[in-house]
Amino acid sequence: MKRAILTIAAFLALCGVNVAQDAPSPAPVTSVKVPGADQLEALLPYLATGVPELRIQAEARVQLAAKPHFDKLVELMPALQQQGREVLLNILAYTDAPGRVELCVNTICRQDARRRERVISGQALRTVDEKSVLPVLKEKLNRTDLSGYARVQCYRVLGEMTGDDAQRLAEAELATAPVDSLQQFFAEDALLRAIVAAPLADPSWKRYQKRHPEAPAVQLAVLQQALDDLAQPMAVERVEAEVALSEMIGRDFRLLLALARSNQAERAAFGLATLKKQTGNKLTLATQAVMLDLALGAEQTIALLAVDVAIAGTPPSPADLDKLRPLTGIEAIAKLEAVLEGLAESGDLATLRKQRARAEAILVPMLRRNGTSQGETSEAISRLEAITAQLEELERRWRGGWRREFEREILGVAK
């Protein structure tokens, strides 16, 4: 106990706060001095302390030091515990220091970045003028040693910009991406998100329509007005807008995935809800990649909706995992592999879904012709029931695995 009191007293002395000898708890801060660069290393561990008074004192001191000692704090950040690193990142990301854009982009591009770090960095970048962000992205994308993961994360940030320069950069990346690859999908996803959000992007929209016959055969302004209608105040009007937009978009899964990553919550919710209901998605692998990115990078509500879409989808095959691994965060892949391990001993979910669909297709005409009286029909019913029972167990494991691995992490952000 005596050692703990001495530790608190020493810390408060470092902060320039007077402590009365008969008061074991920290005194209120009356005047806080900017700590010197030589004090930062001793100060930062208190950002993760379990003592609220010490943590508040440390945060106040670090906020004062954030701009004058920005580079030094960035240098010290990797050595901190996870909680302290997140607190420090949140402070640095909202300073007006020139290096904050590069810090946020670098954090998003780190394949081992945790969910909270990615959320903080993404939200902070949205508060910065895109003219300050674009040069950082260009510099990274021009590097020959840039990893595939860092490249698609740069696309993620690029898709949130609406300027002509951003669209040109996205067009250039799309032109050089490997054909029919996930990297090409993400490059076009960035371009499409920028097009949908931009006030004047008709030429780019027309080129997109030519590349993909399933694209809505409407002018960009018509599509944008339909998207704006999703934010109407009346519930009935919003439902009508969703129905009209669903008919307009049809089965353009690229556009739905782009909407799922929108900064506007109503657009993201619409895209995710539509993806969850629609079957026959030809972009299965890309959908899983986007849902993993959203689950461990989007704000809480959207992340939870992304988990629902992933559950409704098909588990990736080993070959799909090989394609996902280089372009997905380490944490996301580890969690997905843990979910898949729970299915490995019980069967193949995708195969069972197809078997049930075939069994139903065989049984329905038999019931119409013969009812349930004939032995052949009874056998078909028993076969369907057996498949359904096994499928329900696999669905339960698949759903429970996502809830266990991803939802806890997502909900933990709010705590």
XYZ file of C-alpha atoms in Angstrom:
415
model
C 0.000 0.000 0.000
C 2.840 2.354 0.921
C 4.563 1.638 -2.399
C 1.323 2.429 -4.311
C 0.947 5.779 -2.533
C 4.537 6.645 -3.313
C 3.987 5.772 -6.972
C 0.942 8.049 -7.169
C 2.808 10.840 -5.437
C 5.767 10.477 -7.784
C 3.505 10.616 -10.824
C 1.650 13.675 -9.626
C 4.958 15.354 -8.863
C 5.921 14.639 -12.466
C 2.715 16.343 -13.569
C 3.535 19.424 -11.493
C 0.685 18.866 -9.031
C 1.102 19.443 -5.257
C -0.009 16.584 -3.016
C -0.822 17.032 0.657
C 0.852 14.426 2.861
C -2.422 13.447 4.536
C -4.319 13.003 1.226
C -3.609 9.678 -0.547
C -5.803 10.553 -3.547
C -4.606 12.955 -6.295
C -5.353 16.614 -5.778
C -7.388 18.468 -8.434
C -5.351 19.820 -11.324
C -5.117 23.569 -11.031
C -2.364 24.242 -13.556
C -0.981 21.663 -15.961
C 2.397 22.202 -17.572
C 3.444 20.877 -20.949
C 5.762 17.926 -20.237
C 9.189 17.902 -21.787
C 10.253 15.288 -24.324
C 12.332 13.551 -21.635
C 9.215 13.065 -19.459
C 7.009 11.404 -22.072
C 8.337 7.870 -21.737
C 7.551 7.839 -18.012
C 4.170 9.498 -18.562
C 2.666 7.328 -21.298
C 2.172 4.058 -19.346
C -0.349 5.869 -17.156
C -2.709 6.136 -20.146
C -3.623 2.495 -19.490
C -3.674 2.575 -15.688
C -6.680 1.302 -13.804
C -6.649 4.360 -11.515
C -9.058 6.891 -13.083
C -7.417 9.932 -11.493
C -4.007 9.012 -12.849
C -5.381 8.228 -16.297
C -7.190 11.585 -16.511
C -4.038 13.420 -15.393
C -1.961 11.553 -17.979
C -4.412 12.231 -20.810
C -4.470 15.932 -19.979
C -0.672 16.093 -20.028
C -0.367 14.105 -23.261
C -2.941 16.313 -24.985
C -0.788 19.348 -24.188
C 2.297 17.551 -25.517
C 0.578 16.148 -28.623
C 1.497 18.933 -31.040
C 4.934 20.090 -29.801
C 6.145 16.504 -29.303
C 4.093 14.757 -31.991
C 6.998 12.878 -33.613
C 8.360 11.731 -30.262
C 4.954 10.408 -29.189
C 4.565 8.520 -32.472
C 8.001 7.007 -31.894
C 7.018 5.830 -28.392
C 3.583 4.507 -29.369
C 4.529 0.942 -30.487
C 6.010 0.117 -27.066
C 2.739 0.844 -25.223
C 0.134 -1.689 -24.167
C -2.882 -1.966 -26.443
C -5.169 0.259 -24.340
C -2.530 2.951 -23.934
C -1.712 2.855 -27.646
C -5.370 3.353 -28.536
C -5.721 6.301 -26.148
C -2.567 7.929 -27.500
C -3.664 7.360 -31.097
C -7.023 8.970 -30.356
C -5.241 12.036 -28.965
C -2.738 12.363 -31.819
C -5.307 11.720 -34.550
C -7.265 14.824 -33.556
C -4.397 17.277 -33.188
C -3.663 19.767 -35.956
C -0.107 18.474 -36.340
C 0.800 17.919 -40.027
C 1.850 14.327 -39.357
C -1.554 13.149 -38.162
C -2.751 12.239 -41.674
C 0.257 10.013 -42.286
C -0.152 8.471 -38.829
C -3.786 7.567 -39.492
C -3.101 6.201 -42.980
C -0.148 4.167 -41.714
C -2.282 2.758 -38.894
C -5.037 1.683 -41.288
C -2.404 0.114 -43.562
C -0.900 -1.969 -40.744
C -2.104 -5.535 -41.176
C -1.839 -6.150 -37.422
C -3.864 -3.042 -36.445
C -6.698 -3.801 -34.046
C -10.309 -2.850 -34.646
C -10.270 0.142 -32.286
C -7.149 1.588 -33.940
C -8.712 1.282 -37.399
C -11.972 2.904 -36.262
C -10.141 5.830 -34.634
C -7.967 6.414 -37.697
C -10.826 6.163 -40.172
C -13.032 8.571 -38.262
C -10.188 11.053 -37.786
C -9.368 11.111 -41.511
C -12.948 12.123 -42.276
C -12.353 15.341 -40.345
C -9.418 16.309 -42.606
C -9.699 18.061 -45.967
C -9.101 15.488 -48.697
C -6.479 17.763 -50.263
C -4.291 16.925 -47.271
C -5.006 13.195 -47.441
C -4.600 12.608 -51.180
C -0.818 13.343 -51.351
C -0.195 10.796 -48.588
C -2.192 8.166 -50.482
C -0.410 8.941 -53.744
C 2.985 8.591 -52.080
C 2.069 5.194 -50.620
C 0.432 3.864 -53.789
C 3.517 4.822 -55.820
C 5.743 2.645 -53.662
C 6.876 -0.575 -55.331
C 7.206 -2.400 -51.997
C 3.647 -1.660 -50.831
C 1.902 -4.791 -49.573
C -1.395 -5.928 -51.042
C -3.138 -5.271 -47.731
C -1.807 -1.708 -47.490
C -2.831 -1.061 -51.101
C -6.462 -2.104 -50.621
C -6.605 -0.115 -47.376
C -5.439 2.947 -49.310
C -8.321 2.204 -51.693
C -10.632 2.146 -48.687
C -9.618 5.707 -47.773
C -9.552 6.814 -51.422
C -13.176 5.759 -51.896
C -14.282 8.336 -49.324
C -13.026 11.224 -51.464
C -15.116 12.933 -54.117
C -12.671 15.243 -55.906
C -11.585 14.854 -59.528
C -8.003 14.055 -58.539
C -9.169 11.218 -56.287
C -11.307 9.753 -59.054
C -8.425 9.944 -61.522
C -6.161 8.153 -59.066
C -8.778 5.434 -58.555
C -9.187 5.066 -62.339
C -5.411 4.681 -62.718
C -5.257 2.037 -59.981
C -8.136 0.142 -61.598
C -6.362 0.162 -64.960
C -3.200 -1.422 -63.519
C -4.788 -3.930 -61.103
C -4.567 -7.650 -61.966
C -7.641 -8.719 -63.953
C -10.404 -10.528 -62.027
C -8.525 -10.195 -58.748
C -9.652 -8.981 -55.348
C -7.269 -6.072 -55.765
C -9.080 -5.062 -58.956
C -12.411 -5.327 -57.148
C -11.233 -3.026 -54.346
C -9.816 -0.508 -56.812
C -13.148 -0.348 -58.637
C -14.980 -0.262 -55.322
C -13.019 2.877 -54.374
C -13.861 4.462 -57.724
C -17.542 3.541 -57.498
C -17.903 4.897 -53.962
C -16.304 8.163 -55.071
C -18.606 8.350 -58.112
C -21.784 7.800 -56.100
C -20.804 10.471 -53.558
C -19.512 13.058 -56.066
C -21.753 15.848 -57.406
C -20.280 15.705 -60.951
C -19.045 12.271 -61.991
C -21.211 11.428 -65.001
C -18.332 10.406 -67.337
C -16.958 7.957 -64.744
C -20.473 6.621 -64.101
C -21.048 6.000 -67.815
C -17.744 4.120 -68.060
C -18.841 1.977 -65.119
C -22.137 1.220 -66.871
C -20.247 0.112 -69.985
C -17.982 -2.189 -67.972
C -20.879 -3.846 -66.167
C -24.184 -4.526 -67.986
C -25.946 -5.177 -64.647
C -25.372 -1.551 -63.564
C -28.538 0.566 -63.171
C -29.540 1.994 -66.551
C -30.192 5.440 -65.119
C -28.363 8.740 -65.017
C -26.133 9.305 -62.005
C -28.300 12.187 -60.765
C -31.348 9.870 -60.706
C -29.455 7.280 -58.667
C -28.134 9.904 -56.256
C -31.626 11.336 -55.722
C -32.935 7.844 -54.970
C -30.133 7.396 -52.429
C -30.906 10.762 -50.842
C -34.527 9.633 -50.433
C -33.353 6.960 -47.979
C -32.867 9.732 -45.406
C -36.446 11.022 -45.489
C -37.987 11.732 -42.066
C -41.146 9.595 -42.439
C -40.848 5.822 -42.069
C -43.358 5.192 -44.858
C -41.383 7.417 -47.220
C -38.155 5.593 -46.355
C -39.747 2.222 -47.092
C -41.014 3.487 -50.443
C -37.538 4.828 -51.221
C -35.957 1.454 -50.350
C -38.354 -0.410 -52.641
C -37.754 1.992 -55.518
C -33.983 1.856 -55.052
C -33.989 -1.948 -54.886
C -35.785 -2.111 -58.224
C -33.358 0.422 -59.704
C -30.196 -1.368 -58.543
C -31.389 -4.899 -59.259
C -28.518 -7.372 -58.975
C -25.599 -4.986 -59.225
C -23.695 -6.454 -56.284
C -20.729 -4.139 -56.832
C -22.941 -1.146 -56.219
C -24.530 -2.767 -53.162
C -21.098 -3.479 -51.691
C -20.041 0.102 -52.398
C -23.128 1.378 -50.587
C -22.374 -0.958 -47.659
C -19.104 0.972 -47.158
C -20.742 4.412 -47.389
C -20.137 7.007 -44.667
C -23.868 7.733 -44.657
C -25.485 5.286 -42.258
C -28.794 4.945 -44.123
C -27.003 4.024 -47.361
C -24.738 1.530 -45.637
C -27.690 -0.061 -43.823
C -29.653 -0.328 -47.081
C -26.735 -1.954 -48.905
C -26.129 -4.475 -46.144
C -29.800 -5.341 -45.687
C -30.201 -5.918 -49.426
C -27.059 -8.056 -49.627
C -28.327 -10.197 -46.755
C -31.614 -10.941 -48.546
C -30.320 -11.505 -52.065
C -29.145 -14.936 -53.204
C -26.952 -15.913 -56.124
C -24.296 -13.305 -55.382
C -21.547 -13.804 -57.979
C -19.118 -11.776 -55.869
C -19.062 -14.207 -52.936
C -15.355 -13.841 -52.167
C -15.414 -10.056 -52.527
C -18.474 -9.912 -50.263
C -16.688 -11.888 -47.550
C -13.657 -9.602 -47.865
C -15.797 -6.471 -47.503
C -17.720 -7.900 -44.548
C -14.480 -8.786 -42.751
C -13.203 -5.266 -43.377
C -16.419 -3.720 -42.058
C -16.686 -6.044 -39.054
C -13.259 -4.940 -37.804
C -13.171 -1.406 -39.152
C -16.631 0.174 -39.286
C -18.586 1.827 -36.508
C -20.538 -0.493 -34.246
C -23.992 -0.611 -35.886
C -22.625 -1.121 -39.411
C -20.131 -3.703 -38.160
C -22.928 -5.755 -36.588
C -24.951 -5.603 -39.798
C -21.870 -6.775 -41.713
C -21.648 -9.805 -39.425
C -25.257 -10.677 -40.320
C -24.428 -10.495 -44.032
C -21.364 -12.701 -43.550
C -23.449 -15.272 -41.668
C -25.975 -15.360 -44.514
C -23.119 -15.979 -46.965
C -21.140 -19.105 -47.777
C -18.021 -20.096 -45.821
C -14.869 -19.550 -47.897
C -13.043 -22.589 -49.243
C -9.335 -23.188 -48.502
C -8.541 -21.703 -51.929
C -10.635 -18.627 -51.073
C -8.792 -18.246 -47.775
C -5.492 -18.202 -49.643
C -6.804 -15.275 -51.694
C -8.247 -13.463 -48.668
C -5.241 -13.796 -46.374
C -2.858 -11.290 -48.051
C -5.579 -8.619 -48.330
C -7.244 -9.021 -44.933
C -6.206 -7.985 -41.441
C -4.405 -10.566 -39.305
C -7.046 -10.325 -36.582
C -9.929 -10.805 -39.024
C -8.360 -13.859 -40.668
C -7.548 -15.421 -37.283
C -11.152 -15.002 -36.178
C -12.525 -16.350 -39.458
C -10.270 -19.406 -39.252
C -11.491 -20.024 -35.704
C -15.086 -19.956 -36.997
C -14.233 -22.372 -39.813
C -12.547 -24.785 -37.409
C -15.884 -25.162 -35.633
C -17.449 -26.346 -38.897
C -14.665 -28.659 -40.043
C -15.772 -31.748 -38.096
C -19.494 -31.402 -38.860
C -19.620 -31.214 -42.668
C -19.656 -28.789 -45.564
C -22.202 -25.980 -45.116
C -22.229 -24.906 -48.768
C -22.706 -28.485 -49.991
C -25.528 -29.145 -47.521
C -27.330 -25.981 -48.603
C -27.202 -27.193 -52.216
C -28.350 -30.694 -51.204
C -31.350 -29.292 -49.363
C -32.255 -27.098 -52.337
C -32.109 -30.156 -54.645
C -34.104 -32.304 -52.199
C -36.799 -29.624 -52.002
C -36.881 -29.325 -55.802
C -37.464 -33.086 -56.077
C -40.002 -33.307 -53.274
C -42.351 -30.460 -54.214
C -43.572 -31.957 -57.545
C -43.902 -35.389 -55.924
C -46.152 -33.943 -53.220
C -48.268 -32.217 -55.838
C -48.709 -35.431 -57.802
C -49.023 -38.058 -55.082
C -49.392 -36.341 -51.722
C -47.616 -38.063 -48.841
C -49.101 -41.537 -49.356
C -46.566 -43.182 -51.649
C -43.392 -44.779 -50.315
C -41.177 -42.853 -52.729
C -42.563 -39.589 -51.418
C -42.036 -40.683 -47.818
C -38.419 -41.523 -48.584
C -37.916 -38.089 -50.144
C -39.431 -36.446 -47.061
C -37.159 -38.457 -44.744
C -34.102 -37.566 -46.847
C -35.007 -33.858 -46.705
C -35.560 -34.021 -42.955
C -32.152 -35.656 -42.402
C -30.398 -33.066 -44.538
C -32.272 -30.255 -42.801
C -31.325 -31.517 -39.330
C -27.644 -31.710 -40.248
C -27.804 -28.335 -41.975
C -29.435 -26.651 -38.995
C -26.610 -27.863 -36.755
C -24.011 -26.494 -39.164
C -25.873 -23.189 -39.495
C -25.939 -22.936 -35.715
C -22.193 -23.510 -35.517
C -21.490 -21.033 -38.330
C -23.722 -18.375 -36.786
C -22.432 -18.998 -33.244
C -18.830 -18.795 -34.398
C -19.328 -15.335 -35.910
C -21.179 -14.163 -32.816
C -18.431 -15.462 -30.541
C -15.415 -14.263 -32.520
C -16.620 -10.983 -34.019
C -19.551 -9.575 -32.056
C -17.679 -9.563 -28.759
C -14.872 -7.564 -30.358
C -17.358 -5.150 -31.950
C -19.369 -4.606 -28.785
C -16.174 -4.219 -26.771
C -15.474 -0.922 -28.588
C -18.389 0.739 -26.806
C -17.268 -0.340 -23.351
